[in-house]
Every structure is written in structure tokens, then in C-alpha cells.
mmCIF file of C-alpha atoms in Angstrom:
data_model
loop_
_atom_site.group_PDB
_atom_site.id
_atom_site.type_symbol
_atom_site.label_atom_id
_atom_site.label_comp_id
_atom_site.label_asym_id
_atom_site.label_seq_id
_atom_site.Cartn_x
_atom_site.Cartn_y
_atom_site.Cartn_z
ATOM 1 C CA ASP A 1 0.000 0.000 0.000
ATOM 2 C CA GLY A 2 1.269 3.444 -0.882
ATOM 3 C CA GLY A 3 1.243 6.062 1.806
ATOM 4 C CA ILE A 4 3.012 8.114 4.391
ATOM 5 C CA THR A 5 4.365 6.557 7.550
ATOM 6 C CA GLN A 6 5.141 8.613 10.618
ATOM 7 C CA SER A 7 6.887 7.226 13.668
ATOM 8 C CA PRO A 8 6.692 7.058 16.549
ATOM 9 C CA LYS A 9 3.006 7.609 17.214
ATOM 10 C CA TYR A 10 3.769 9.019 20.674
ATOM 11 C CA LEU A 11 6.988 10.668 21.784
ATOM 12 C CA PHE A 12 8.121 12.180 25.048
ATOM 13 C CA ARG A 13 10.853 14.772 25.316
ATOM 14 C CA LYS A 14 12.858 15.707 28.358
ATOM 15 C CA GLU A 15 13.946 19.261 28.989
ATOM 16 C CA GLY A 16 16.963 20.224 26.902
ATOM 17 C CA GLN A 17 16.668 17.181 24.672
ATOM 18 C CA ASN A 18 16.483 17.059 20.893
ATOM 19 C CA VAL A 19 14.074 14.547 19.403
ATOM 20 C CA THR A 20 13.578 13.424 15.814
ATOM 21 C CA LEU A 21 10.273 12.534 14.200
ATOM 22 C CA SER A 22 10.373 10.199 11.241
ATOM 23 C CA CYS A 23 8.386 10.612 8.009
ATOM 24 C CA GLU A 24 8.666 8.181 5.105
ATOM 25 C CA GLN A 25 6.592 8.084 1.905
ATOM 26 C CA ASN A 26 6.409 5.563 -0.925
ATOM 27 C CA LEU A 27 4.154 7.634 -3.179
ATOM 28 C CA ASN A 28 7.091 8.856 -5.278
ATOM 29 C CA HIS A 29 6.133 12.428 -4.396
ATOM 30 C CA ASP A 30 8.668 15.214 -4.803
ATOM 31 C CA ALA A 31 7.220 17.611 -2.218
ATOM 32 C CA MET A 32 7.026 16.985 1.521
ATOM 33 C CA TYR A 33 5.787 19.112 4.412
ATOM 34 C CA TRP A 34 5.757 19.270 8.192
ATOM 35 C CA TYR A 35 2.870 20.840 10.078
ATOM 36 C CA ARG A 36 2.210 21.457 13.730
ATOM 37 C CA GLN A 37 -1.327 21.237 15.115
ATOM 38 C CA ASP A 38 -2.307 22.519 18.548
ATOM 39 C CA PRO A 39 -5.694 21.723 20.145
ATOM 40 C CA GLY A 40 -8.505 23.586 18.408
ATOM 41 C CA GLN A 41 -6.086 25.067 15.936
ATOM 42 C CA GLY A 42 -5.389 24.664 12.277
ATOM 43 C CA LEU A 43 -2.255 23.252 10.735
ATOM 44 C CA ARG A 44 0.757 25.541 10.772
ATOM 45 C CA LEU A 45 3.600 24.955 8.343
ATOM 46 C CA ILE A 46 7.010 24.306 9.895
ATOM 47 C CA TYR A 47 9.180 23.329 6.911
ATOM 48 C CA TYR A 48 8.688 22.097 3.375
ATOM 49 C CA SER A 49 10.838 20.543 0.684
ATOM 50 C CA GLN A 50 10.205 20.516 -3.046
ATOM 51 C CA ILE A 51 13.175 18.335 -4.010
ATOM 52 C CA VAL A 52 15.952 16.310 -2.442
ATOM 53 C CA ASN A 53 18.625 18.340 -0.656
ATOM 54 C CA ASP A 54 16.480 21.453 -0.626
ATOM 55 C CA PHE A 55 14.018 22.745 1.969
ATOM 56 C CA GLN A 56 12.401 26.015 2.983
ATOM 57 C CA LYS A 57 11.228 27.478 6.262
ATOM 58 C CA GLY A 58 7.519 27.728 6.839
ATOM 59 C CA ASP A 59 5.673 30.044 9.185
ATOM 60 C CA ILE A 60 6.959 28.583 12.475
ATOM 61 C CA ALA A 61 10.415 27.122 11.748
ATOM 62 C CA GLU A 62 12.174 28.438 14.871
ATOM 63 C CA GLY A 63 13.316 25.615 17.132
ATOM 64 C CA TYR A 64 12.998 22.979 14.396
ATOM 65 C CA SER A 65 15.336 21.522 11.790
ATOM 66 C CA VAL A 66 14.883 19.144 8.853
ATOM 67 C CA SER A 67 16.868 17.248 6.262
ATOM 68 C CA ARG A 68 15.964 15.798 2.866
ATOM 69 C CA GLU A 69 18.734 13.427 1.876
ATOM 70 C CA LYS A 70 16.393 10.963 0.182
ATOM 71 C CA LYS A 71 13.214 11.514 -1.789
ATOM 72 C CA GLU A 72 11.303 9.155 0.485
ATOM 73 C CA SER A 73 12.353 10.629 3.812
ATOM 74 C CA PHE A 74 11.869 13.994 5.526
ATOM 75 C CA PRO A 75 12.729 13.770 9.247
ATOM 76 C CA LEU A 76 11.954 16.625 11.612
ATOM 77 C CA THR A 77 14.120 17.406 14.645
ATOM 78 C CA VAL A 78 12.550 19.305 17.507
ATOM 79 C CA THR A 79 15.467 21.017 19.197
ATOM 80 C CA SER A 80 15.851 22.201 22.759
ATOM 81 C CA ALA A 81 15.366 25.734 21.427
ATOM 82 C CA GLN A 82 11.678 24.947 20.867
ATOM 83 C CA LYS A 83 10.292 25.927 24.263
ATOM 84 C CA ASN A 84 6.748 24.750 23.710
ATOM 85 C CA PRO A 85 6.995 21.548 21.663
ATOM 86 C CA THR A 86 3.885 19.775 22.947
ATOM 87 C CA ALA A 87 1.679 19.324 19.880
ATOM 88 C CA PHE A 88 0.467 16.940 17.196
ATOM 89 C CA TYR A 89 2.926 16.842 14.289
ATOM 90 C CA LEU A 90 1.732 15.940 10.817
ATOM 91 C CA CYS A 91 3.840 15.096 7.803
ATOM 92 C CA ALA A 92 2.404 15.400 4.301
ATOM 93 C CA SER A 93 3.463 14.961 0.706
ATOM 94 C CA SER A 94 2.224 16.115 -2.677
ATOM 95 C CA ILE A 95 3.202 15.204 -6.210
ATOM 96 C CA ASP A 96 5.406 18.221 -6.784
ATOM 97 C CA GLY A 97 3.871 21.435 -5.427
ATOM 98 C CA ARG A 98 3.792 22.927 -8.924
ATOM 99 C CA ASP A 99 0.024 22.528 -9.254
ATOM 100 C CA ALA A 100 -2.108 25.137 -7.486
ATOM 101 C CA LYS A 101 -4.458 22.358 -6.381
ATOM 102 C CA ASN A 102 -1.497 20.854 -4.482
ATOM 103 C CA ILE A 103 -3.419 17.929 -2.957
ATOM 104 C CA GLN A 104 -1.542 16.908 0.151
ATOM 105 C CA TYR A 105 -1.571 13.408 1.629
ATOM 106 C CA PHE A 106 -0.994 13.155 5.345
ATOM 107 C CA GLY A 107 0.536 10.639 7.693
ATOM 108 C CA ALA A 108 -1.177 9.555 10.908
ATOM 109 C CA GLY A 109 0.837 11.993 12.988
ATOM 110 C CA THR A 110 3.157 11.973 15.986
ATOM 111 C CA ARG A 111 1.954 13.296 19.318
ATOM 112 C CA LEU A 112 4.850 14.905 21.184
ATOM 113 C CA SER A 113 4.719 15.670 24.886
ATOM 114 C CA VAL A 114 7.236 17.171 27.275
ATOM 115 C CA LEU A 115 8.122 15.276 30.460
ATOM 116 C CA GLY B 1 0.169 37.130 4.434
ATOM 117 C CA GLN B 2 -2.810 34.832 4.633
ATOM 118 C CA SER B 3 -5.691 34.668 7.098
ATOM 119 C CA LEU B 4 -8.825 32.546 7.090
ATOM 120 C CA GLU B 5 -11.969 32.641 9.182
ATOM 121 C CA GLN B 6 -14.364 29.769 9.700
ATOM 122 C CA PRO B 7 -16.794 28.938 12.518
ATOM 123 C CA SER B 8 -15.269 26.922 15.334
ATOM 124 C CA GLU B 9 -18.205 24.573 15.849
ATOM 125 C CA VAL B 10 -21.365 23.500 14.042
ATOM 126 C CA THR B 11 -24.006 20.995 15.109
ATOM 127 C CA ALA B 12 -26.486 19.401 12.709
ATOM 128 C CA VAL B 13 -28.980 16.557 12.672
ATOM 129 C CA GLU B 14 -28.417 13.285 10.858
ATOM 130 C CA GLY B 15 -29.950 13.431 7.375
ATOM 131 C CA ALA B 16 -29.894 17.224 7.250
ATOM 132 C CA ILE B 17 -27.777 19.662 5.225
ATOM 133 C CA VAL B 18 -25.035 21.817 6.733
ATOM 134 C CA GLN B 19 -22.949 24.623 5.272
ATOM 135 C CA ILE B 20 -19.505 25.560 6.605
ATOM 136 C CA ASN B 21 -18.341 29.009 5.546
ATOM 137 C CA CYS B 22 -14.810 30.247 5.033
ATOM 138 C CA THR B 23 -13.646 33.781 4.379
ATOM 139 C CA TYR B 24 -10.059 34.590 3.572
ATOM 140 C CA GLN B 25 -7.572 37.384 3.049
ATOM 141 C CA THR B 26 -4.692 36.222 0.940
ATOM 142 C CA SER B 27 -2.011 37.668 -1.274
ATOM 143 C CA GLY B 28 -1.354 35.578 -4.382
ATOM 144 C CA PHE B 29 -4.553 33.515 -4.059
ATOM 145 C CA TYR B 30 -4.969 30.596 -6.438
ATOM 146 C CA GLY B 31 -7.671 28.418 -4.948
ATOM 147 C CA LEU B 32 -9.539 27.102 -1.924
ATOM 148 C CA SER B 33 -9.362 23.526 -0.658
ATOM 149 C CA TRP B 34 -11.258 21.614 1.998
ATOM 150 C CA TYR B 35 -9.863 18.859 4.207
ATOM 151 C CA GLN B 36 -11.593 16.556 6.689
ATOM 152 C CA GLN B 37 -9.969 15.346 9.896
ATOM 153 C CA HIS B 38 -11.499 12.881 12.330
ATOM 154 C CA ASP B 39 -10.380 13.159 15.952
ATOM 155 C CA GLY B 40 -6.733 12.183 16.274
ATOM 156 C CA GLY B 41 -6.533 11.238 12.616
ATOM 157 C CA ALA B 42 -4.893 12.397 9.427
ATOM 158 C CA PRO B 43 -6.476 15.175 7.377
ATOM 159 C CA THR B 44 -7.819 13.989 4.032
ATOM 160 C CA PHE B 45 -8.515 16.054 0.940
ATOM 161 C CA LEU B 46 -12.168 16.676 0.063
ATOM 162 C CA SER B 47 -12.364 19.277 -2.683
ATOM 163 C CA TYR B 48 -10.701 22.171 -4.482
ATOM 164 C CA ASN B 49 -12.104 25.294 -6.155
ATOM 165 C CA GLY B 50 -9.798 27.233 -8.450
ATOM 166 C CA LEU B 51 -12.591 29.061 -10.246
ATOM 167 C CA ASP B 52 -15.820 30.671 -9.069
ATOM 168 C CA GLY B 53 -18.761 28.363 -8.746
ATOM 169 C CA LEU B 54 -19.851 25.076 -7.323
ATOM 170 C CA GLU B 55 -17.959 21.780 -7.394
ATOM 171 C CA GLU B 56 -19.908 18.647 -6.499
ATOM 172 C CA THR B 57 -18.496 15.354 -5.288
ATOM 173 C CA GLY B 58 -21.185 13.000 -4.092
ATOM 174 C CA ARG B 59 -22.786 14.301 -0.911
ATOM 175 C CA PHE B 60 -20.221 17.095 -0.632
ATOM 176 C CA SER B 61 -20.164 20.325 -2.626
ATOM 177 C CA SER B 62 -17.830 23.281 -2.399
ATOM 178 C CA PHE B 63 -18.340 26.828 -3.586
ATOM 179 C CA LEU B 64 -16.001 29.733 -4.260
ATOM 180 C CA SER B 65 -16.545 33.432 -4.907
ATOM 181 C CA ARG B 66 -13.194 35.072 -5.586
ATOM 182 C CA SER B 67 -14.696 38.562 -5.683
ATOM 183 C CA ASP B 68 -16.086 38.075 -2.164
ATOM 184 C CA SER B 69 -13.051 36.134 -0.850
ATOM 185 C CA TYR B 70 -15.543 33.562 0.347
ATOM 186 C CA GLY B 71 -16.217 29.900 0.018
ATOM 187 C CA TYR B 72 -18.234 27.185 1.667
ATOM 188 C CA LEU B 73 -18.468 23.440 2.031
ATOM 189 C CA LEU B 74 -21.944 21.928 1.803
ATOM 190 C CA LEU B 75 -22.606 18.511 3.248
ATOM 191 C CA GLN B 76 -25.892 16.845 2.350
ATOM 192 C CA GLU B 77 -27.672 13.814 3.809
ATOM 193 C CA LEU B 78 -25.506 14.037 6.901
ATOM 194 C CA GLN B 79 -24.310 10.785 8.423
ATOM 195 C CA MET B 80 -22.885 10.168 11.870
ATOM 196 C CA LYS B 81 -19.516 9.409 10.287
ATOM 197 C CA ASP B 82 -19.392 13.004 8.999
ATOM 198 C CA SER B 83 -18.676 14.146 12.571
ATOM 199 C CA ALA B 84 -15.170 15.547 12.165
ATOM 200 C CA SER B 85 -13.253 18.794 11.821
ATOM 201 C CA TYR B 86 -13.282 20.520 8.450
ATOM 202 C CA PHE B 87 -10.498 22.861 7.374
ATOM 203 C CA CYS B 88 -10.489 25.316 4.545
ATOM 204 C CA ALA B 89 -7.085 26.055 3.058
ATOM 205 C CA VAL B 90 -5.965 28.697 0.591
ATOM 206 C CA SER B 91 -3.474 27.860 -2.112
ATOM 207 C CA TYR B 92 -0.935 30.579 -2.790
ATOM 208 C CA SER B 93 2.298 30.857 -4.707
ATOM 209 C CA GLY B 94 5.595 31.296 -2.883
ATOM 210 C CA ALA B 95 9.255 30.383 -3.451
ATOM 211 C CA GLY B 96 8.544 28.757 -6.814
ATOM 212 C CA SER B 97 5.828 26.401 -5.607
ATOM 213 C CA TYR B 98 2.308 26.395 -4.246
ATOM 214 C CA GLN B 99 1.691 26.258 -0.526
ATOM 215 C CA LEU B 100 -1.375 25.861 1.621
ATOM 216 C CA THR B 101 -2.420 27.930 4.614
ATOM 217 C CA PHE B 102 -5.104 26.269 6.707
ATOM 218 C CA GLY B 103 -7.921 27.795 8.703
ATOM 219 C CA LYS B 104 -8.417 26.814 12.340
ATOM 220 C CA GLY B 105 -11.085 24.293 11.450
ATOM 221 C CA THR B 106 -14.789 23.801 12.097
ATOM 222 C CA LYS B 107 -15.775 20.944 14.373
ATOM 223 C CA LEU B 108 -18.963 19.382 13.026
ATOM 224 C CA SER B 109 -21.068 17.305 15.360
ATOM 225 C CA VAL B 110 -23.828 15.236 13.775
ATOM 226 C CA ILE B 111 -26.558 14.266 16.232
ATOM 227 C CA PRO B 112 -29.282 11.638 15.815
#
């Protein structure tokens, strides 16, 4: 089955710790995205990548970092500089981001909490 | 920048029709999308309007008026499984590609 796999489903971070959220897709999509969702809120864009080895900051990139070394993978690191990391993190992909329709397909999400 | 407004909650009766409105202020607007998200789940794409008018997909329809910066999602013959959050999202051009900005979502509760 083609899709987007996020892991882990639940993650706990200690103070001062960096944690990495995994996102893998087998849809052969060029574009990938990371969103943060807080309770009762919409999705806010953290980072996006249109092609391998290239990525751009979204609206709330501070305290986060990403890499795109392979087309299939777009991991997100929540660094210790992110002071309020507790949220639901969603990874998405789209064919290439060059179509205004830009249908995005989402993973099941990772719920991050601070210990 | 982009901003979207949609109602936070809507309640409707099973079998009825409900309309979820979305107004937006966007620079470089290209279209309006709708996504559905069940509690704790992944958002899924429902519809897209790039031009003014109505798009119909089964029980769901979506409308766009670019001159009014307004759109809506219409759900007919409501079913209990339609209880979910619905997000409108504007498509805009930036950094050589199209991005989406999402509204805060409307939580729809369908009651018997």
C-alpha cells in the first residue's frame, strides 16, 4: 500500500533534549511538508521541501530543523530551542507542489509531549 | 500574508444539510481547498475550487466566490460518520511552488 508513515506515534521529550520525528513516503512524491497542530487550531507549516537536498522554512520554523537526503524521507528534529513543543505533528506529501491544487496526503501523525 | 476565518463549531442533525463558511484574506490567491480530519486522525482532501462556482463530489459540494473572498463546504444527507473537523485552506504561490495555509477548522457534530 502506498502512503506516508510517521513514527513514533507518541513521543516524550525531556527538557533540553532534541528529538527526531520520522516521516517516510512511498508515493514517489517530490514535495514533503511538516505541520504542527495545537488543540482547536489549524495546521501551521514548519518546513517544506520541493526536491531532495532542498528545503524552505515555513511560518513557524524556529526551534525545528529538517533534512531531505532521500526523496522518500523527511525527518523533523525538535530542538531544545523549541520551548513549547507539545503538539500533534503531521507530515504530508504532494506530487510536486507545482500545481495550485497541491493535494496533500498526510501521515497519521506523531503526538509529542514534554516530560 | 494569509488569514482565514471559519466557525469553530457547528451541530447538525443526521440526514440534514449543513454549510460551513470560510472567508479569507490572501495575497497571491490561487484556490480554496477543503480537508476533513477525524479526531486524532490524518487530514484527508475533500475538494478544491480554483474558479468561481460550485464543485460537487457525491454528498459534498464546495463553492467559491473570488470577488467576495468567500467559500463554503456543503454537506448533504448528513451521516454520523461526517462528525469531524473541516479545514479550509488557501493555495498561494511562494518560493517557486504552491503552498497551503489552513484555517483553524470547524468541528462538526452530527446528532441523531
